[in-house]
Structure formats: C-alpha cells, structure tokens
PDB file of C-alpha atoms in Angstrom:
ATOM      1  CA  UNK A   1     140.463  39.082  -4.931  1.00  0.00           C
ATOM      2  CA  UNK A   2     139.333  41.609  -7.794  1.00  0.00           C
ATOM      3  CA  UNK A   3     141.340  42.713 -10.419  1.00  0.00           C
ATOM      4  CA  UNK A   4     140.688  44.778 -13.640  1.00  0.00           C
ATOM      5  CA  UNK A   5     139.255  41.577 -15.563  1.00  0.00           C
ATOM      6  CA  UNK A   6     137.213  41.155 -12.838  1.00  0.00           C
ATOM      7  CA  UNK A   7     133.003  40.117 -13.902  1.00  0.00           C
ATOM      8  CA  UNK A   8     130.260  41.434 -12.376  1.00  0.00           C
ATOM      9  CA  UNK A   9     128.467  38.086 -11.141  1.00  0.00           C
ATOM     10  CA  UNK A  10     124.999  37.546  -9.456  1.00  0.00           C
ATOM     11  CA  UNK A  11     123.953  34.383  -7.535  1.00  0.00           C
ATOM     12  CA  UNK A  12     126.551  31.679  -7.469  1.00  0.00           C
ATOM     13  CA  UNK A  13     128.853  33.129  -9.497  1.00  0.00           C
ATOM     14  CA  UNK A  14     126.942  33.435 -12.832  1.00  0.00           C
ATOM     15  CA  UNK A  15     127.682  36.353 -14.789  1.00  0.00           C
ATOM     16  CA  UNK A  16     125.296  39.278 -13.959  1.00  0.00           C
ATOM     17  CA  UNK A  17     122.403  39.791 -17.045  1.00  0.00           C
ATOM     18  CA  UNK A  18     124.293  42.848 -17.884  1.00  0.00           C
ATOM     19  CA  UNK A  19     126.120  40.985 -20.637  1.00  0.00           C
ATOM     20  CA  UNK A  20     129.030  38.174 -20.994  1.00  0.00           C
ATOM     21  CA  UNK A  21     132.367  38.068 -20.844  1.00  0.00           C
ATOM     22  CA  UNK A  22     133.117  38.569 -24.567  1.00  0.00           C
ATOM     23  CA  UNK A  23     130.508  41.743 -23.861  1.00  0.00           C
ATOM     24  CA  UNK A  24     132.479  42.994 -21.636  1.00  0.00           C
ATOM     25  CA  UNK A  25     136.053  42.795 -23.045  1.00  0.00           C
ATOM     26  CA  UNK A  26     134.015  44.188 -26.410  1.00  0.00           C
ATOM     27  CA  UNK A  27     133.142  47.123 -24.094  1.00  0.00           C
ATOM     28  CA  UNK A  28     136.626  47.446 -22.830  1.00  0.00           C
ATOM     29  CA  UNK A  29     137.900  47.636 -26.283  1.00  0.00           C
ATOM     30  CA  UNK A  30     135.960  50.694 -27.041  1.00  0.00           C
ATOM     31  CA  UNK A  31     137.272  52.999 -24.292  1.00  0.00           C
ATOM     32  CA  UNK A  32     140.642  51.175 -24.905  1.00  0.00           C
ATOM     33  CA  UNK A  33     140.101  52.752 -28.670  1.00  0.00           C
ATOM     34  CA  UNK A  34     138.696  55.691 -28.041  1.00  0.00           C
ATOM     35  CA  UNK A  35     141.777  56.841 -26.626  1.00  0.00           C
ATOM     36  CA  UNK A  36     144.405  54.450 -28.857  1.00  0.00           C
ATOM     37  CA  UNK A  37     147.081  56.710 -31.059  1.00  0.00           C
ATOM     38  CA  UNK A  38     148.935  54.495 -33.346  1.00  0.00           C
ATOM     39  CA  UNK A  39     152.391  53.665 -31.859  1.00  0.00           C
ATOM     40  CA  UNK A  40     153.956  53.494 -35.453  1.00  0.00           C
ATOM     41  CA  UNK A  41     155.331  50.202 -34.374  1.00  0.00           C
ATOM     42  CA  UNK A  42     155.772  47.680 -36.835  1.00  0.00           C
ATOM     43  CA  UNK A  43     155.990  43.524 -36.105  1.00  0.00           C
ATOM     44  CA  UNK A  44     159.706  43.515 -35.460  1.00  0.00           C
ATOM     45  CA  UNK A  45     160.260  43.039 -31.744  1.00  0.00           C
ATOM     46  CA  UNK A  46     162.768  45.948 -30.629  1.00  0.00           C
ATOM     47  CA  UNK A  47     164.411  43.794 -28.335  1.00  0.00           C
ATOM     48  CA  UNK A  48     164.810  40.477 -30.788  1.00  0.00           C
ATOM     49  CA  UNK A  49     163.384  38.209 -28.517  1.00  0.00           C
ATOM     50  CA  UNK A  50     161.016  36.060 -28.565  1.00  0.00           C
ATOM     51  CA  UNK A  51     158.799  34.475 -25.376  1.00  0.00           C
ATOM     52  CA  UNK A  52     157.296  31.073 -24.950  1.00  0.00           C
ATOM     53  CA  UNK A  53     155.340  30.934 -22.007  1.00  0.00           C
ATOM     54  CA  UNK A  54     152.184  28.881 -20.520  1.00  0.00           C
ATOM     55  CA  UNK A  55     148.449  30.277 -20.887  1.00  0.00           C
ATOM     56  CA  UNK A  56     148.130  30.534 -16.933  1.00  0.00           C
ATOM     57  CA  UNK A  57     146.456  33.818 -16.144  1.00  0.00           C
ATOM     58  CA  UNK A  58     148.358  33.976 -13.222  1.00  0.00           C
ATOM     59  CA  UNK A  59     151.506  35.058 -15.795  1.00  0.00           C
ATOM     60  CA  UNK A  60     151.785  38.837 -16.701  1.00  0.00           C
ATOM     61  CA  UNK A  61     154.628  38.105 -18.937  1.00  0.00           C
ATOM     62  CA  UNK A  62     155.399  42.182 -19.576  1.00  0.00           C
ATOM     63  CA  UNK A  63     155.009  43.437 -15.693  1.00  0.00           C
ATOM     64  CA  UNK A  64     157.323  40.263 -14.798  1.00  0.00           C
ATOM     65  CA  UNK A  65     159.781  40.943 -17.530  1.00  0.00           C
ATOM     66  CA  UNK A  66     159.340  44.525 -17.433  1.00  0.00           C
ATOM     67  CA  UNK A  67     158.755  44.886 -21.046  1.00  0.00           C
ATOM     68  CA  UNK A  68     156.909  47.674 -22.863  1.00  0.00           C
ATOM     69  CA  UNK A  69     154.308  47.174 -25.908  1.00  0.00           C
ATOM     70  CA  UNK A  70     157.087  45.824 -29.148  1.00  0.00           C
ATOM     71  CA  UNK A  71     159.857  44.473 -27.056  1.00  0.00           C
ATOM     72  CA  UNK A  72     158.840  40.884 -27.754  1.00  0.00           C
ATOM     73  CA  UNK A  73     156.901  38.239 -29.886  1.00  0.00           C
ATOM     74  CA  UNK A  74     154.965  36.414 -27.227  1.00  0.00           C
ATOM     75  CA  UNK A  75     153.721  32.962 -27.741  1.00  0.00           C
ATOM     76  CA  UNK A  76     151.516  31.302 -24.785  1.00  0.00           C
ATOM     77  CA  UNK A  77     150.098  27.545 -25.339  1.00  0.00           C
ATOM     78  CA  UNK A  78     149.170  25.387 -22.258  1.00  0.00           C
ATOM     79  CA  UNK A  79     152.047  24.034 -20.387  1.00  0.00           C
ATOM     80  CA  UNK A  80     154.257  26.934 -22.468  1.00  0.00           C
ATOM     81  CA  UNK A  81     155.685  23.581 -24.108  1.00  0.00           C
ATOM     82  CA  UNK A  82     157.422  23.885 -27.326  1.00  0.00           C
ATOM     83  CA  UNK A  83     155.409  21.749 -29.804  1.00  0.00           C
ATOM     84  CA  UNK A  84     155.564  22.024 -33.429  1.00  0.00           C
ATOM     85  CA  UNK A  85     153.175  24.999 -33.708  1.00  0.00           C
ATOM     86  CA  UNK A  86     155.447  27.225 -31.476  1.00  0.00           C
ATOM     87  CA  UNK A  87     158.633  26.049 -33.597  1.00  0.00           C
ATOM     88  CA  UNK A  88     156.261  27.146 -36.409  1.00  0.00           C
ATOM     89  CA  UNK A  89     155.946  30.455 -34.532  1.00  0.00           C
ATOM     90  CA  UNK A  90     159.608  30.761 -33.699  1.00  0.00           C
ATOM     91  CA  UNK A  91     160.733  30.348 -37.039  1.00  0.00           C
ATOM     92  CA  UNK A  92     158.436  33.350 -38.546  1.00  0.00           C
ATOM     93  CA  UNK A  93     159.533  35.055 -35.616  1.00  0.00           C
ATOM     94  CA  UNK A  94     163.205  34.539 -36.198  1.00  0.00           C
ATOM     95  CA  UNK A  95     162.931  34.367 -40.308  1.00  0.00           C
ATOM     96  CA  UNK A  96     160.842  36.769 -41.093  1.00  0.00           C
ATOM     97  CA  UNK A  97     160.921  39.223 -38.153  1.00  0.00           C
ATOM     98  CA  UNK A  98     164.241  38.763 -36.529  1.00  0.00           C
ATOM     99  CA  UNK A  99     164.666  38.057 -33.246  1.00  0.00           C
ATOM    100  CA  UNK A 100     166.899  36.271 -31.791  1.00  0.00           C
ATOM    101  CA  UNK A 101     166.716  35.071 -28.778  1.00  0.00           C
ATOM    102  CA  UNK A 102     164.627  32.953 -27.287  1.00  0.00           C
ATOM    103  CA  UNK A 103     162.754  32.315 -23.431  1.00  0.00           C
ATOM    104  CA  UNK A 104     161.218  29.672 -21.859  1.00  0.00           C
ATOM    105  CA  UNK A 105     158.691  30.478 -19.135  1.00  0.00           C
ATOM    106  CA  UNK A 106     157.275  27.449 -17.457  1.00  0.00           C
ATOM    107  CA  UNK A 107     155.646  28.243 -13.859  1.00  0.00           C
ATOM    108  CA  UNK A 108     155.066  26.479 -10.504  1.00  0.00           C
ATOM    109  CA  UNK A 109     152.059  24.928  -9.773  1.00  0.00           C
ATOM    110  CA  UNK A 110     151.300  24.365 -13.463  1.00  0.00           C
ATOM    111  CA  UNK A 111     147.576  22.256 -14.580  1.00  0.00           C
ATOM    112  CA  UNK A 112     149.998  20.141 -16.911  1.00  0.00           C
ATOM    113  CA  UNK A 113     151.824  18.600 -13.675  1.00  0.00           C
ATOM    114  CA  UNK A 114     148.062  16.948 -12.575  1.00  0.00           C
ATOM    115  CA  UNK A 115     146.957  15.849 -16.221  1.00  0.00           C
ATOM    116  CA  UNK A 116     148.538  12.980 -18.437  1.00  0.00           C
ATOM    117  CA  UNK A 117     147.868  11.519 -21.581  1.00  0.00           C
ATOM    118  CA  UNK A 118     144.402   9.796 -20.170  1.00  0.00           C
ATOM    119  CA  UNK A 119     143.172  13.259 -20.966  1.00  0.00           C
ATOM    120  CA  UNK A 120     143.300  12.756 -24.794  1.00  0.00           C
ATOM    121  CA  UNK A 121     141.578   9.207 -24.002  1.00  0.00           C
ATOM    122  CA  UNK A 122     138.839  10.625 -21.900  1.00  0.00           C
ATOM    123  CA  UNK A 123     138.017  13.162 -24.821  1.00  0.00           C
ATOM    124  CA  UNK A 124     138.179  10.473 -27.143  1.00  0.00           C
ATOM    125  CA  UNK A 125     135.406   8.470 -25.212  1.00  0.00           C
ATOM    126  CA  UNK A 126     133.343  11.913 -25.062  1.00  0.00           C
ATOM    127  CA  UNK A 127     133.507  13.699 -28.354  1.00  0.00           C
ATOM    128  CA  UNK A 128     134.500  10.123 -30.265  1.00  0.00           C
ATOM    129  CA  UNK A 129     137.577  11.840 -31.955  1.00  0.00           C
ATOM    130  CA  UNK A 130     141.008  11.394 -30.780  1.00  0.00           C
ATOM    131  CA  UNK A 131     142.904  14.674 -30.770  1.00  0.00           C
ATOM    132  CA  UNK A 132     145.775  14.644 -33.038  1.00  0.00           C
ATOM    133  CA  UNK A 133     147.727  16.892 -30.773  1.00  0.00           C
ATOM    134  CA  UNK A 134     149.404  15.093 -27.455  1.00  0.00           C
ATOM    135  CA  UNK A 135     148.717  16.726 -23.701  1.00  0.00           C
ATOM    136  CA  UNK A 136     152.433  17.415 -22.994  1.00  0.00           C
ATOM    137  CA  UNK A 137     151.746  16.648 -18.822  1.00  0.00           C
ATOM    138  CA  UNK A 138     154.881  16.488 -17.310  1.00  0.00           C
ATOM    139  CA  UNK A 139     155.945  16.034 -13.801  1.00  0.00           C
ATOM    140  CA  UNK A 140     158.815  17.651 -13.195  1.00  0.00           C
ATOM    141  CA  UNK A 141     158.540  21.138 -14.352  1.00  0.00           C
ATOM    142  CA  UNK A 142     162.319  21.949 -14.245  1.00  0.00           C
ATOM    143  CA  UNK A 143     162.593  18.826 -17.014  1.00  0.00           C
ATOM    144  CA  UNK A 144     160.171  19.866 -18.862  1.00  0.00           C
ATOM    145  CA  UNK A 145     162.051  23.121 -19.437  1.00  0.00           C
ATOM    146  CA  UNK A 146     165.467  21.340 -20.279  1.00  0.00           C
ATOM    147  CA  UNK A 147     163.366  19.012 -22.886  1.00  0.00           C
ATOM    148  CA  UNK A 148     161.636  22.670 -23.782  1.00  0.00           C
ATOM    149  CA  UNK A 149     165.063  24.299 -24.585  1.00  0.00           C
ATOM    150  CA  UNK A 150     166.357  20.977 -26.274  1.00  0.00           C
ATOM    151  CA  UNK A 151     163.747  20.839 -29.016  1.00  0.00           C
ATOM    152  CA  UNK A 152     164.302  24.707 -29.925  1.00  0.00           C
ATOM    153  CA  UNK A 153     167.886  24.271 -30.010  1.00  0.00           C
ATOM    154  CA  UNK A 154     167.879  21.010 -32.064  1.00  0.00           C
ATOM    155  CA  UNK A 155     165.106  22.806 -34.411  1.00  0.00           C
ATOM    156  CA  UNK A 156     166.299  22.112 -37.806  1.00  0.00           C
ATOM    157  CA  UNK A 157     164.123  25.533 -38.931  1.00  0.00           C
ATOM    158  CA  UNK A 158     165.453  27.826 -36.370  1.00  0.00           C
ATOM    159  CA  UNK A 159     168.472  29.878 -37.619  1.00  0.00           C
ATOM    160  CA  UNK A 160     169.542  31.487 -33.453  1.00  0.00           C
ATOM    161  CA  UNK A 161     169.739  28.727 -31.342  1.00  0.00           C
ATOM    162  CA  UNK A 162     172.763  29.906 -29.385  1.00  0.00           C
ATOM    163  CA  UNK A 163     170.763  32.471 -27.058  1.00  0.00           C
ATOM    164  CA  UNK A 164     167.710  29.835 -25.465  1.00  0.00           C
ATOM    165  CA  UNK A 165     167.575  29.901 -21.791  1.00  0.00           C
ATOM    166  CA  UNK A 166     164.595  28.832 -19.861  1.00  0.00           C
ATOM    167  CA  UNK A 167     163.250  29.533 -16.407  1.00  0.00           C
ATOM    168  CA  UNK A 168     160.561  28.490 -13.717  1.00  0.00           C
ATOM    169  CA  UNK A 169     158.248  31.342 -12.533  1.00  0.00           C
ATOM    170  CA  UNK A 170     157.062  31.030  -9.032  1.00  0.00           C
ATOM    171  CA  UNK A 171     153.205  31.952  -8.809  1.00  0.00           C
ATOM    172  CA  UNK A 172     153.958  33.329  -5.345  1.00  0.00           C
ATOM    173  CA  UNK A 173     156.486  34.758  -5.595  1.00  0.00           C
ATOM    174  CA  UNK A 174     157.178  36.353  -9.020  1.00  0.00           C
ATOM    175  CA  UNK A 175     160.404  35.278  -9.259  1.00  0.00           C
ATOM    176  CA  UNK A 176     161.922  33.502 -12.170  1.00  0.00           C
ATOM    177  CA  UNK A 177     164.683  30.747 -11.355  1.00  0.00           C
ATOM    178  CA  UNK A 178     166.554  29.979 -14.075  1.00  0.00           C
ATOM    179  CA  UNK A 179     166.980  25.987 -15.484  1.00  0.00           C
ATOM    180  CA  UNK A 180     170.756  24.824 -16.087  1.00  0.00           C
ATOM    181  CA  UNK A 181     169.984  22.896 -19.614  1.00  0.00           C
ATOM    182  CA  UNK A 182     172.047  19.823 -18.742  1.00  0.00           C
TER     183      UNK A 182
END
C-alpha cells in the first residue's frame, strides 16, 4: 500500500540515498509553505474540545472526526492513555484555552494489548536506567477506556469533567464504538 508519507526505498527496504525521512518531511514542508496563508487562527479550539488519542499511524483523528484545522487540541501518547502529562495537557487546554469537552480514542488492535510492564524491565537491563514513566499495557481495551475516562473525571485540576466520553476505533473499519463508563 502507498500513501502520501510513503519513502522512496531501495534494496530491502532501506531508504533510497536520495535523503531520510526527516529530509523528506523537511522537503514537504517547503512546498507545504510556499503556498501556506496564515489562517488568523489563534490556540483556542473553535469547537472546545479536546482529543486524547493513541500515536498509531493508522489514526487520522481529523478525516475520522471530520474536523477542520482549529476545531480541536489534539493530544496523542502511546496507548492514548491518560497519564499525568496528558492531565497536564488537559488542564492548559481547559484553563488557559477553554475547551471543554473531552474524547477518548483508544483503537483495536492496539501495540499496548501485546506489551506489559516487562518492557520497562527489559530497558532497564539494556540502557541500565529504569524509566520513571510506567508502560500502561492493558488487555482489555474497552477497560482501559473506562479507567481512561475515570482518571480525567476524578482530575482534581480539570475544571469540565461533565462532557468525557470515550470510544474504541476499529482499524478496519473506521468506526468508533462508544464505551458505557460503568
């Protein structure tokens, strides 16, 4: 399959000599700016909502959503857990920028559900540094949105809590099904 962020690669997949990645997207940038007008936008999502969603690539959060450029503050970690640096996140966003609302966007077939906390172990053994920050693997995607939507409603920081509802996005689909929270 080939899409726009597609490489050009040579033998076995390496990336052609014609530059790397980072080249490229540098490259892309250029054209992208060469045509870019200022939208007059400023951080304030028009729509007062804010996203939490996982990392996957396989997630094009404004296509699924059907959301323009300043609907939304988007925040994408791995797992699209809520940890302390997305309550962080979520509070500037609600505080200082005003949204709202918030959504959870966790997504079948996630790299979370085959991981566990061995992972921060293994690194230790590698680098010789444990990680400070914990893996968040889960099992059961649709509980790990309920537990998602608990800790930003219990969020002592967080002045909206009424508005959090959070959903499963099926990678082959592209269908959301949304979590009951109890």
């Amino acid at each position: 399959m080939t899409t726009s962020a597609s490489v050009p690669t040579g033998p076995e997949g390496a990336i052609s000599s014609d530059g790397t990645v980072t080249d490229r997207l540098v490259d892309a940038n250029q054209r992208y700016a060469a045509a870019f007008t200022d939208p007059g936008m400023d951080a304030r999502p028009v729509l007062h909502v804010a996203v939490v969603a996982c990392m996957d690539a396989r997630l094009d959060l404004h296509d699924a959503l059907g959301l323009e450029l300043g609907d939304c503050h988007t925040i994408r970690n791995a797992g699209g857990v809520v940890t302390d640096d997305v309550i962080r996140s979520l509070t500037i966003s609600q505080r200082a920028l005003g949204t709202r609302s918030v959504v959870l966007i966790h997504h079948t077939g996630c790299g979370l559900e085959s991981l566990t906390e061995d992972f921060r172990h293994d690194l230790e053994m590698e680098v010789g540094q444990r990680p400070a920050w914990a893996v968040e693997a889960f099992r059961d995607v649709e509980q790990d949105v309920r537990q998602s939507m608990q800790r930003v409603r219990t969020s002592p920081f967080l002045l909206h809590t009424d508005d959090v509802r959070g959903f499963v996005f099926d990678v082959t689909t592209g269908l959301l099904r949304e979590i009951d929270p109890v």
